[in-house]
mmCIF file of C-alpha atoms in Angstrom:
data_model
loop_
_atom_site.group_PDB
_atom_site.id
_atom_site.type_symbol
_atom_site.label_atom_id
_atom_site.label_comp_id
_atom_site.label_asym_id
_atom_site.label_seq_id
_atom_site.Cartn_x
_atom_site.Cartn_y
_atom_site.Cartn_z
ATOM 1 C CA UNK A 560 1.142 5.632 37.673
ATOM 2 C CA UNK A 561 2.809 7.837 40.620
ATOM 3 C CA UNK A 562 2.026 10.842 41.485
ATOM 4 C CA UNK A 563 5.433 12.583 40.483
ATOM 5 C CA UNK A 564 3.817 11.397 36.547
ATOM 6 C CA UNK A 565 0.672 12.206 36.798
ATOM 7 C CA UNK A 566 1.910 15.742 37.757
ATOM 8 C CA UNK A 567 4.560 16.279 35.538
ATOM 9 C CA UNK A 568 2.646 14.836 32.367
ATOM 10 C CA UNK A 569 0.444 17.378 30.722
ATOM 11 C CA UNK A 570 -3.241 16.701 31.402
ATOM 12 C CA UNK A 571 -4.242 16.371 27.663
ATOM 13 C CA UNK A 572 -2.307 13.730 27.078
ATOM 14 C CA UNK A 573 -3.145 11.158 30.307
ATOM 15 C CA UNK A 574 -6.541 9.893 29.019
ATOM 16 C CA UNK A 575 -5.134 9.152 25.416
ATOM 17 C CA UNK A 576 -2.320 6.712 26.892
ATOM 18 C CA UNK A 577 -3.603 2.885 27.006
ATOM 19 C CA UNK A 578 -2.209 0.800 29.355
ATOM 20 C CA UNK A 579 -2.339 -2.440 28.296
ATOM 21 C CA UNK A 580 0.213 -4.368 30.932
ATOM 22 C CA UNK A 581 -0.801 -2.436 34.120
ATOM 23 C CA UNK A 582 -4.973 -2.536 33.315
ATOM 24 C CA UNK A 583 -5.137 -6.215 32.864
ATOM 25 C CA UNK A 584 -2.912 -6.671 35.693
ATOM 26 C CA UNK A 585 -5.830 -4.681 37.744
ATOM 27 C CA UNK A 586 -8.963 -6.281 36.725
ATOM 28 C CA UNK A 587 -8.404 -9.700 38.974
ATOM 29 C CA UNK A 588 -8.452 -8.037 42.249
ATOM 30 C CA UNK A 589 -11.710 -6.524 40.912
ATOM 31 C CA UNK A 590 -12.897 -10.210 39.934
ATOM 32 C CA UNK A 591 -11.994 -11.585 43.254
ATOM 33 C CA UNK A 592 -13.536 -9.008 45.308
ATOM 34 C CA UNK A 593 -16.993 -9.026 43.106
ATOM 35 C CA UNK A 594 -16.570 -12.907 43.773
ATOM 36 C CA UNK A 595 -16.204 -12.670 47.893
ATOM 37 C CA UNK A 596 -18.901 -10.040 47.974
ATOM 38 C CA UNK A 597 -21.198 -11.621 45.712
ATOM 39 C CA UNK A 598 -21.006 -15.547 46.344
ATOM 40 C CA UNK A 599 -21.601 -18.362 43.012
ATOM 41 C CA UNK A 600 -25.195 -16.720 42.604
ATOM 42 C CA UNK A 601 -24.513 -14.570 40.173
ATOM 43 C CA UNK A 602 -22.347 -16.484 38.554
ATOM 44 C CA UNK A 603 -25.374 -19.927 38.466
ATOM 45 C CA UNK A 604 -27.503 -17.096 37.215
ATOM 46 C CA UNK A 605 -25.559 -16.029 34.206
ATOM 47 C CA UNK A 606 -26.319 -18.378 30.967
ATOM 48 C CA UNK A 607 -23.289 -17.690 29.297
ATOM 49 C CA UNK A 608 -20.700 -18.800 32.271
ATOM 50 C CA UNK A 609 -22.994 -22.539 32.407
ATOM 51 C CA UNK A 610 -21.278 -25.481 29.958
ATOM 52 C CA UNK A 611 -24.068 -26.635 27.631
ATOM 53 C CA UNK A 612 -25.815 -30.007 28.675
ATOM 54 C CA UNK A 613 -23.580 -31.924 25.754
ATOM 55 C CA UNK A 614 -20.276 -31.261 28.046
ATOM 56 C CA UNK A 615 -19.139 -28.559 25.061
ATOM 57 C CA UNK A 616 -16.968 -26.302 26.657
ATOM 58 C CA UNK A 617 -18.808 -22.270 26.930
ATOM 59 C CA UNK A 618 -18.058 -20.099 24.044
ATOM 60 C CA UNK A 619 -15.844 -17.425 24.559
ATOM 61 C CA UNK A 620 -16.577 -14.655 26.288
ATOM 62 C CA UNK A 621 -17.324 -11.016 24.643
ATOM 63 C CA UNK A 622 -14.900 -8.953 23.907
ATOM 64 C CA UNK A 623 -12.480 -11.498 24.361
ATOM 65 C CA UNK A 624 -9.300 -12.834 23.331
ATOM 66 C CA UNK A 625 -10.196 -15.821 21.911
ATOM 67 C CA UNK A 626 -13.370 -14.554 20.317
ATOM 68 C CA UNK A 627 -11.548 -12.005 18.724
ATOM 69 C CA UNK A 628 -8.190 -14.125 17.163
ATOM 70 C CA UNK A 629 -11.352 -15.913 15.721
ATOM 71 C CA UNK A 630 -12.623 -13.106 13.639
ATOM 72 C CA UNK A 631 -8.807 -12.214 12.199
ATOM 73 C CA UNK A 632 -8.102 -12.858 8.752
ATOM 74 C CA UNK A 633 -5.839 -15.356 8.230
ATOM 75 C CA UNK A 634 -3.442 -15.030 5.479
ATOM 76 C CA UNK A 635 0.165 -16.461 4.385
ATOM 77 C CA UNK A 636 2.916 -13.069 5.309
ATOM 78 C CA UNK A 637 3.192 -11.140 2.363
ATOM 79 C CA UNK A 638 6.993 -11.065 2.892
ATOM 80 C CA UNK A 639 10.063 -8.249 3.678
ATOM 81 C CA UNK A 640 10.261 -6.960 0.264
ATOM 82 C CA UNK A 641 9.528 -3.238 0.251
ATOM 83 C CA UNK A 642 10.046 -2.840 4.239
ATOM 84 C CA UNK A 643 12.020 0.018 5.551
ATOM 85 C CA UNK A 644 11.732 1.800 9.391
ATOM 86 C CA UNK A 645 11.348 5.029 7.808
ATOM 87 C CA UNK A 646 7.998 4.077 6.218
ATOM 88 C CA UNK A 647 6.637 4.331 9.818
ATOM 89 C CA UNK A 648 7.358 8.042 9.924
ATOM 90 C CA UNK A 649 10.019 9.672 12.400
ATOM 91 C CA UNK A 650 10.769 7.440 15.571
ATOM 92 C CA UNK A 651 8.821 8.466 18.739
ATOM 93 C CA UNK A 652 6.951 11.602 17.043
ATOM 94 C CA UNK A 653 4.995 13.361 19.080
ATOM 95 C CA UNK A 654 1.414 12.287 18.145
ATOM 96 C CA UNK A 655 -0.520 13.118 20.632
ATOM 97 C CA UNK A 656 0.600 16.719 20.331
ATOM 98 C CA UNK A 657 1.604 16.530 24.207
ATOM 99 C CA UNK A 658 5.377 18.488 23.705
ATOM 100 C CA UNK A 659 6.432 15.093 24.815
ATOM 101 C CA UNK A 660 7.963 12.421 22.419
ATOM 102 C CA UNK A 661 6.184 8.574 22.200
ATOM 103 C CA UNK A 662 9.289 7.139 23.708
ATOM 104 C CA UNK A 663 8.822 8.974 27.040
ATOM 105 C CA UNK A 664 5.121 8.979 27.448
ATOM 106 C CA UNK A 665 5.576 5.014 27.629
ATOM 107 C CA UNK A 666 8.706 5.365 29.864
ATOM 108 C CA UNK A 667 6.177 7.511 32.157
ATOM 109 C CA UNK A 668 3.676 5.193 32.009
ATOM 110 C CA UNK A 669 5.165 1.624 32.755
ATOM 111 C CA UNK A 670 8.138 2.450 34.807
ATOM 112 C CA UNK A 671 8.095 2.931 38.345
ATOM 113 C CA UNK A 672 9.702 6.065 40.718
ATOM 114 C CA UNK A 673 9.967 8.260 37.692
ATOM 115 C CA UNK A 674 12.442 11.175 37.405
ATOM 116 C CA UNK A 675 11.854 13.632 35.303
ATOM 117 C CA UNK A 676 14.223 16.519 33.554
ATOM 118 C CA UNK A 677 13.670 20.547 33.606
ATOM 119 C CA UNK A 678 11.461 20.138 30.754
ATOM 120 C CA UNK A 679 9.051 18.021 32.881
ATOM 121 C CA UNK A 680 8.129 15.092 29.798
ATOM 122 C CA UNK A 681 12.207 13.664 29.421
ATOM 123 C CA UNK A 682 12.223 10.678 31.657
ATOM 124 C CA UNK A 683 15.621 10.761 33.772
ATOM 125 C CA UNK A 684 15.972 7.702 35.733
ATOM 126 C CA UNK A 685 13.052 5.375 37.055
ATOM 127 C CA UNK A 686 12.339 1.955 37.619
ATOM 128 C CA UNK A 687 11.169 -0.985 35.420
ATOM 129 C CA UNK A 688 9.466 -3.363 37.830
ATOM 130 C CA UNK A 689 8.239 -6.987 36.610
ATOM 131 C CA UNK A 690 9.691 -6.300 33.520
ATOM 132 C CA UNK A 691 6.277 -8.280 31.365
ATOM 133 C CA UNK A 692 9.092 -10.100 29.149
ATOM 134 C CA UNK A 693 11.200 -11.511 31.771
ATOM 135 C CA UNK A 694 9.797 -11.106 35.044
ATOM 136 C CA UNK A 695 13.017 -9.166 36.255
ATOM 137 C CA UNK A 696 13.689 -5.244 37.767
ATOM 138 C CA UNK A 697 15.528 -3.198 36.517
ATOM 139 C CA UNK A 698 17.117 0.515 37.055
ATOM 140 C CA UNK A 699 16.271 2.984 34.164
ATOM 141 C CA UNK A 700 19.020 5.727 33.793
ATOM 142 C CA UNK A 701 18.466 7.980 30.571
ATOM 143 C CA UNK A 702 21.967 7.272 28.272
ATOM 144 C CA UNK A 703 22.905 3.974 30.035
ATOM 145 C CA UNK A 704 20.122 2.292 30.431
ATOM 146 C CA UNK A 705 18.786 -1.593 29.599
ATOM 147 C CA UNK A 706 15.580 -0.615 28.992
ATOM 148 C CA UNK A 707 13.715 -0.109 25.473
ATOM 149 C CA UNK A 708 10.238 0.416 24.095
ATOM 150 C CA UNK A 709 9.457 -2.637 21.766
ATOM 151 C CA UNK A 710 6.653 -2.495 19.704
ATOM 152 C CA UNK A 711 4.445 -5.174 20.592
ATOM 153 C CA UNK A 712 3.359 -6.313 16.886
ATOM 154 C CA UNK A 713 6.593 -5.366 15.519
ATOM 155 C CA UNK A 714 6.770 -2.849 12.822
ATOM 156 C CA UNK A 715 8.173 -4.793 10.464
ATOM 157 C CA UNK A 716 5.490 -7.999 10.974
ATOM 158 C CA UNK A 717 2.790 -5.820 9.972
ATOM 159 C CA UNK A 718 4.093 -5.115 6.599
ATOM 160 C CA UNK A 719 4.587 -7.996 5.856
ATOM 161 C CA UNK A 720 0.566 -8.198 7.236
ATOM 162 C CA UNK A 721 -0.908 -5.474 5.508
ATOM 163 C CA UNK A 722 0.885 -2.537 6.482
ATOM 164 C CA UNK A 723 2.310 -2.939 3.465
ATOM 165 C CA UNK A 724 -0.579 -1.682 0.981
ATOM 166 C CA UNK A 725 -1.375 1.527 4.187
ATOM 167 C CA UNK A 726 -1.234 5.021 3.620
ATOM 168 C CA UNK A 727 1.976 6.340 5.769
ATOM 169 C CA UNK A 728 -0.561 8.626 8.154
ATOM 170 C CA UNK A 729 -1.710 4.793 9.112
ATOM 171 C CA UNK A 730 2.029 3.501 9.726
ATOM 172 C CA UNK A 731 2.857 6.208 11.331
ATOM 173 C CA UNK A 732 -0.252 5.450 13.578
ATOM 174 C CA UNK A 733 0.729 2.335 14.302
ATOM 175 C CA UNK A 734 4.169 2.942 15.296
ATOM 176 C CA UNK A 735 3.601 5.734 17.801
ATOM 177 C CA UNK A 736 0.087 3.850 19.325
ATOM 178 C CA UNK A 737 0.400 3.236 23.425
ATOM 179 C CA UNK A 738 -1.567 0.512 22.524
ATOM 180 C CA UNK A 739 1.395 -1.401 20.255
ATOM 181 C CA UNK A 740 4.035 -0.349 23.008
ATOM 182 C CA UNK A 741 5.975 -1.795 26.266
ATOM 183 C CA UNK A 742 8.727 -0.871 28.046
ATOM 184 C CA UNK A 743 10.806 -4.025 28.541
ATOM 185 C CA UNK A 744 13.843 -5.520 28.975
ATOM 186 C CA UNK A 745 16.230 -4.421 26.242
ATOM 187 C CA UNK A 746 17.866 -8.198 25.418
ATOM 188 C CA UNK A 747 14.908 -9.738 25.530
ATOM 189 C CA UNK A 748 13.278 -6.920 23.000
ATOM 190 C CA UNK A 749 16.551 -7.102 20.878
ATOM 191 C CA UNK A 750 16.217 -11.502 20.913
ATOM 192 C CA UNK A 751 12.246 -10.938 19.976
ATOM 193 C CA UNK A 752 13.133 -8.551 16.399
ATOM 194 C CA UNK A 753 10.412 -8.701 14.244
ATOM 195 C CA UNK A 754 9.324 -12.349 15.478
ATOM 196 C CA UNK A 755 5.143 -12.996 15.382
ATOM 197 C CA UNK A 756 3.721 -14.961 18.073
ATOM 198 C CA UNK A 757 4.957 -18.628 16.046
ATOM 199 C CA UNK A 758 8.658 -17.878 16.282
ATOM 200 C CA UNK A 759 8.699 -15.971 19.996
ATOM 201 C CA UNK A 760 6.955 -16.044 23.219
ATOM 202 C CA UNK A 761 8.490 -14.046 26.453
ATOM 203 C CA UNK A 762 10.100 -15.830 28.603
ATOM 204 C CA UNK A 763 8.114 -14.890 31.465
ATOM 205 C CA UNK A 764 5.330 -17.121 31.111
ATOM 206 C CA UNK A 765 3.181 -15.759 33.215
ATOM 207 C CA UNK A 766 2.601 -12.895 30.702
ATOM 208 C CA UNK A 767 2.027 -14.527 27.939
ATOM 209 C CA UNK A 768 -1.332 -14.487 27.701
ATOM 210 C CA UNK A 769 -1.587 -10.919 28.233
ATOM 211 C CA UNK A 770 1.315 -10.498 25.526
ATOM 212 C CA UNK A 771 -0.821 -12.578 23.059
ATOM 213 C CA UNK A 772 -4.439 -10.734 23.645
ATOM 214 C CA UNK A 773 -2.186 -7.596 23.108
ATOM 215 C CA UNK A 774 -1.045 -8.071 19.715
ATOM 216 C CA UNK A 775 -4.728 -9.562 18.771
ATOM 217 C CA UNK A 776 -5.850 -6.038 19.767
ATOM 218 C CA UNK A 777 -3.534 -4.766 17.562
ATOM 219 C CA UNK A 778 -4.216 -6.408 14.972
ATOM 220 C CA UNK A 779 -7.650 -6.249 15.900
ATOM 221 C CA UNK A 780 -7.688 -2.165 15.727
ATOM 222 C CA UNK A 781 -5.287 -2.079 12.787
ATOM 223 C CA UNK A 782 -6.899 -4.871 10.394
ATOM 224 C CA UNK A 783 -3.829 -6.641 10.454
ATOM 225 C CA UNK A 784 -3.859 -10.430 9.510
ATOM 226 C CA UNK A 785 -2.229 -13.570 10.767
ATOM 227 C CA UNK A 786 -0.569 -16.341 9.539
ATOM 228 C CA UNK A 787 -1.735 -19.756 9.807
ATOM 229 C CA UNK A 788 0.824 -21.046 12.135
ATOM 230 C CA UNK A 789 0.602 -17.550 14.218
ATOM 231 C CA UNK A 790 -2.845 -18.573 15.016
ATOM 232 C CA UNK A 791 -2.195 -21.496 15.900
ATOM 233 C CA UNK A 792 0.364 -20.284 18.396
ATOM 234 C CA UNK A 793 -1.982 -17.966 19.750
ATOM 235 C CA UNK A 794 -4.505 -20.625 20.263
ATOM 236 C CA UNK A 795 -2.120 -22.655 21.951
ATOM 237 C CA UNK A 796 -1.216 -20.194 24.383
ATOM 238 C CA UNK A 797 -5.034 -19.244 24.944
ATOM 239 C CA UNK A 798 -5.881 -22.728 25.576
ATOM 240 C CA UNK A 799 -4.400 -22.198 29.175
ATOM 241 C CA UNK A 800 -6.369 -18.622 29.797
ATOM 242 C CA UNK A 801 -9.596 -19.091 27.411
ATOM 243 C CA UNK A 802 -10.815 -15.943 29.386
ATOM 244 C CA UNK A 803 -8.710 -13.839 28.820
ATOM 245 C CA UNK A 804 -10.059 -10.507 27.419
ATOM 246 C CA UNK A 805 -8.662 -7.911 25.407
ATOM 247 C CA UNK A 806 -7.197 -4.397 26.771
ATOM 248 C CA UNK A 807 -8.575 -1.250 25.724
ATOM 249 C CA UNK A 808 -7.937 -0.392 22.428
ATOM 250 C CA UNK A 809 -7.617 3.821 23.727
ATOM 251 C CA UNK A 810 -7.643 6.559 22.270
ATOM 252 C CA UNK A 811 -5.111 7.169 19.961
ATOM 253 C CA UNK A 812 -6.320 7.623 16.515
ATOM 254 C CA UNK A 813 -5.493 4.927 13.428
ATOM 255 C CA UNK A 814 -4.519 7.474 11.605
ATOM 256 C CA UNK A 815 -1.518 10.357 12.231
ATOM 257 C CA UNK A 816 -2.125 13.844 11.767
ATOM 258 C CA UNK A 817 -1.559 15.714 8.455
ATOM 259 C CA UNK A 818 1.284 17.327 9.676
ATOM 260 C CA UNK A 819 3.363 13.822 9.875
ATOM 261 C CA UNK A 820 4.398 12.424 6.721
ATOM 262 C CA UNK A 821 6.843 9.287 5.681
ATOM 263 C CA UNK A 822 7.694 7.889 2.406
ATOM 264 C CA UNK A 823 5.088 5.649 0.420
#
C-alpha cells in the first residue's frame, strides 16, 4: 500500500482489508532470508519437512492449500436455477461501515500510485501493476478505465455451491468480503464469468497457484463445496506448488450487518 492510501483511508477500516495477492507475494522474501540466515539446520531438524523412509512424499503442510481442498465437501453443482445478482445484496455496499464503498477499498488496496477524489475514499486514477490474471499494467482512470473487481469465487458459482440454501446477511457477506476480491484486468474478468477452477485458469500462470489457494479459502471460510472435476483441477494445479499455503482469511465478518438486506 502507498502512503497517499494509507492516509487517505480511514483508520478503522485498514486492518479489516485482506490482502490476499500482495501477502502471499511477500512471504518468499521472508522464506529466503530465514533460509540464508539460518542454513539446512533447521530445516534437518524439523520432522514434518523429512520424506518418510518408504520414499512417500511429506504430507501437506498446516494450514495449507492442499490440506485444506482436502477437507472440502465435494458435491455435484446444484445448478443456476433460482440465481439472481440481487440476492447478494446492493453491489459494493459499504460493509465495513468505512463511508467508503467495497469497490474502492479494493481499488485502494491492489492498485498502485493511487489518486484519490475530495471525498478522500473515491479512487481517481492509479495504477494496476502485474495485473494477477494476465501479468500486464495497466492505467486506472475512474469512468474509462479497463480495470474491474472480479469476485474471485464468483457469485454466481457459489449458489450453485451452497449459497443457494444462505440467509441473504451471508450473501451479502460474501459478495462484499476483501477476501473473495481482485482488481484485475477487465477482459480477462469478463472471459472468466462465473467459471470454477475446471472451466478457467488465468492466463498468467505464474498466479495460479495463488488464484487456486484463494478460492479454497473461500470456500474454506464460507462452507462452500466443490465439484468433483473442480477438485481435480485444483489438485492439478497444486501438484506444481504442494506448499502453497492459504492467505488470511481477515477480518470481515460471514455475515452482513442487520441493516443490509436482499431478497430470499
Amino acid at each position: 500500500m502507498t502512503s497517499r492510501q494509507a492516509a487517505a483511508r480511514p483508520a478503522d477500516s485498514a486492518s479489516a482489508l485482506a490482502a490476499p495477492r500482495r501477502t502471499l507475494r511477500r512471504a518468499a522474501p521472508l522464506v529466503v532470508a530465514a533460509l540464508l540466515l539460518g542454513g539446512c539446520a533447521a530445516l534437518e531438524g524439523d520432522p514434518a519437512s523429512e520424506k518418510p523412509a518408504d520414499g512417500r512424499p511429506a504430507s501437506p503442510p498446516a494450514g495449507g492449500a492442499v490440506a485444506a481442498l482436502a477437507e472440502l465437501s465435494v458435491k455435484e453443482s446444484a445448478g443456476k436455477e433460482g440465481y439472481d445478482r440481487r440476492k447478494f445484496g446492493s453491489p459494493w455496499a459499504d460493509i465495513d461501515g468505512n463511508r467508503c464503498s467495497t469497490r474502492n477499498d479494493i481499488l485502494q488496496r491492489d492498485l498502485d500510485d493511487v489518486k484519490l477524489a475530495e471525498d478522500g475514499c473515491t479512487v481517481e486514477s492509479g495504477t494496476l501493476t502485474d495485473d494477477p490474471y494476465t501479468g500486464t499494467t495497466m492505467e486506472f482512470t475512474r469512468g474509462r478505465s479497463k480495470v474491474d473487481i472480479d469476485h474471485v469465487v464468483a457469485l454466481s458459482d457459489s449458489w450453485q455451491k451452497g449459497a443457494a440454501d444462505w440467509a441473504p446477511a451471508k450473501r451479502i457477506a460474501l459478495a462484499n468480503d476483501p477476501l473473495n476480491l481482485l482488481a484485475v484486468e477487465a477482459s480477462a474478468n469478463r472471459q472468466k464469468g462465473d467459471s470454477d477452477a475446471a472451466e478457467w485458469l488465468p492466463a498468467n500462470e505464474s498466479y495460479r497457484c495463488e488464484y487456486v489457494a484463494l478460492q479454497i479459502a473461500v470456500k474454506q471460510k464460507y462452507e462452500l463445496w466443490v465439484t468433483p472435476a473442480e477438485k481435480q483441477a485444483m489438485s492439478g494445479v497444486l501438484d506444481g506448488c504442494a506448499d502453497q499455503r492459504l492467505p488470511e482469511p481477515g477480518d470481515a465478518p460471514t455475515e452482513a450487518p442487520d441493516r443490509f438486506s436482499a431478497p430470499e
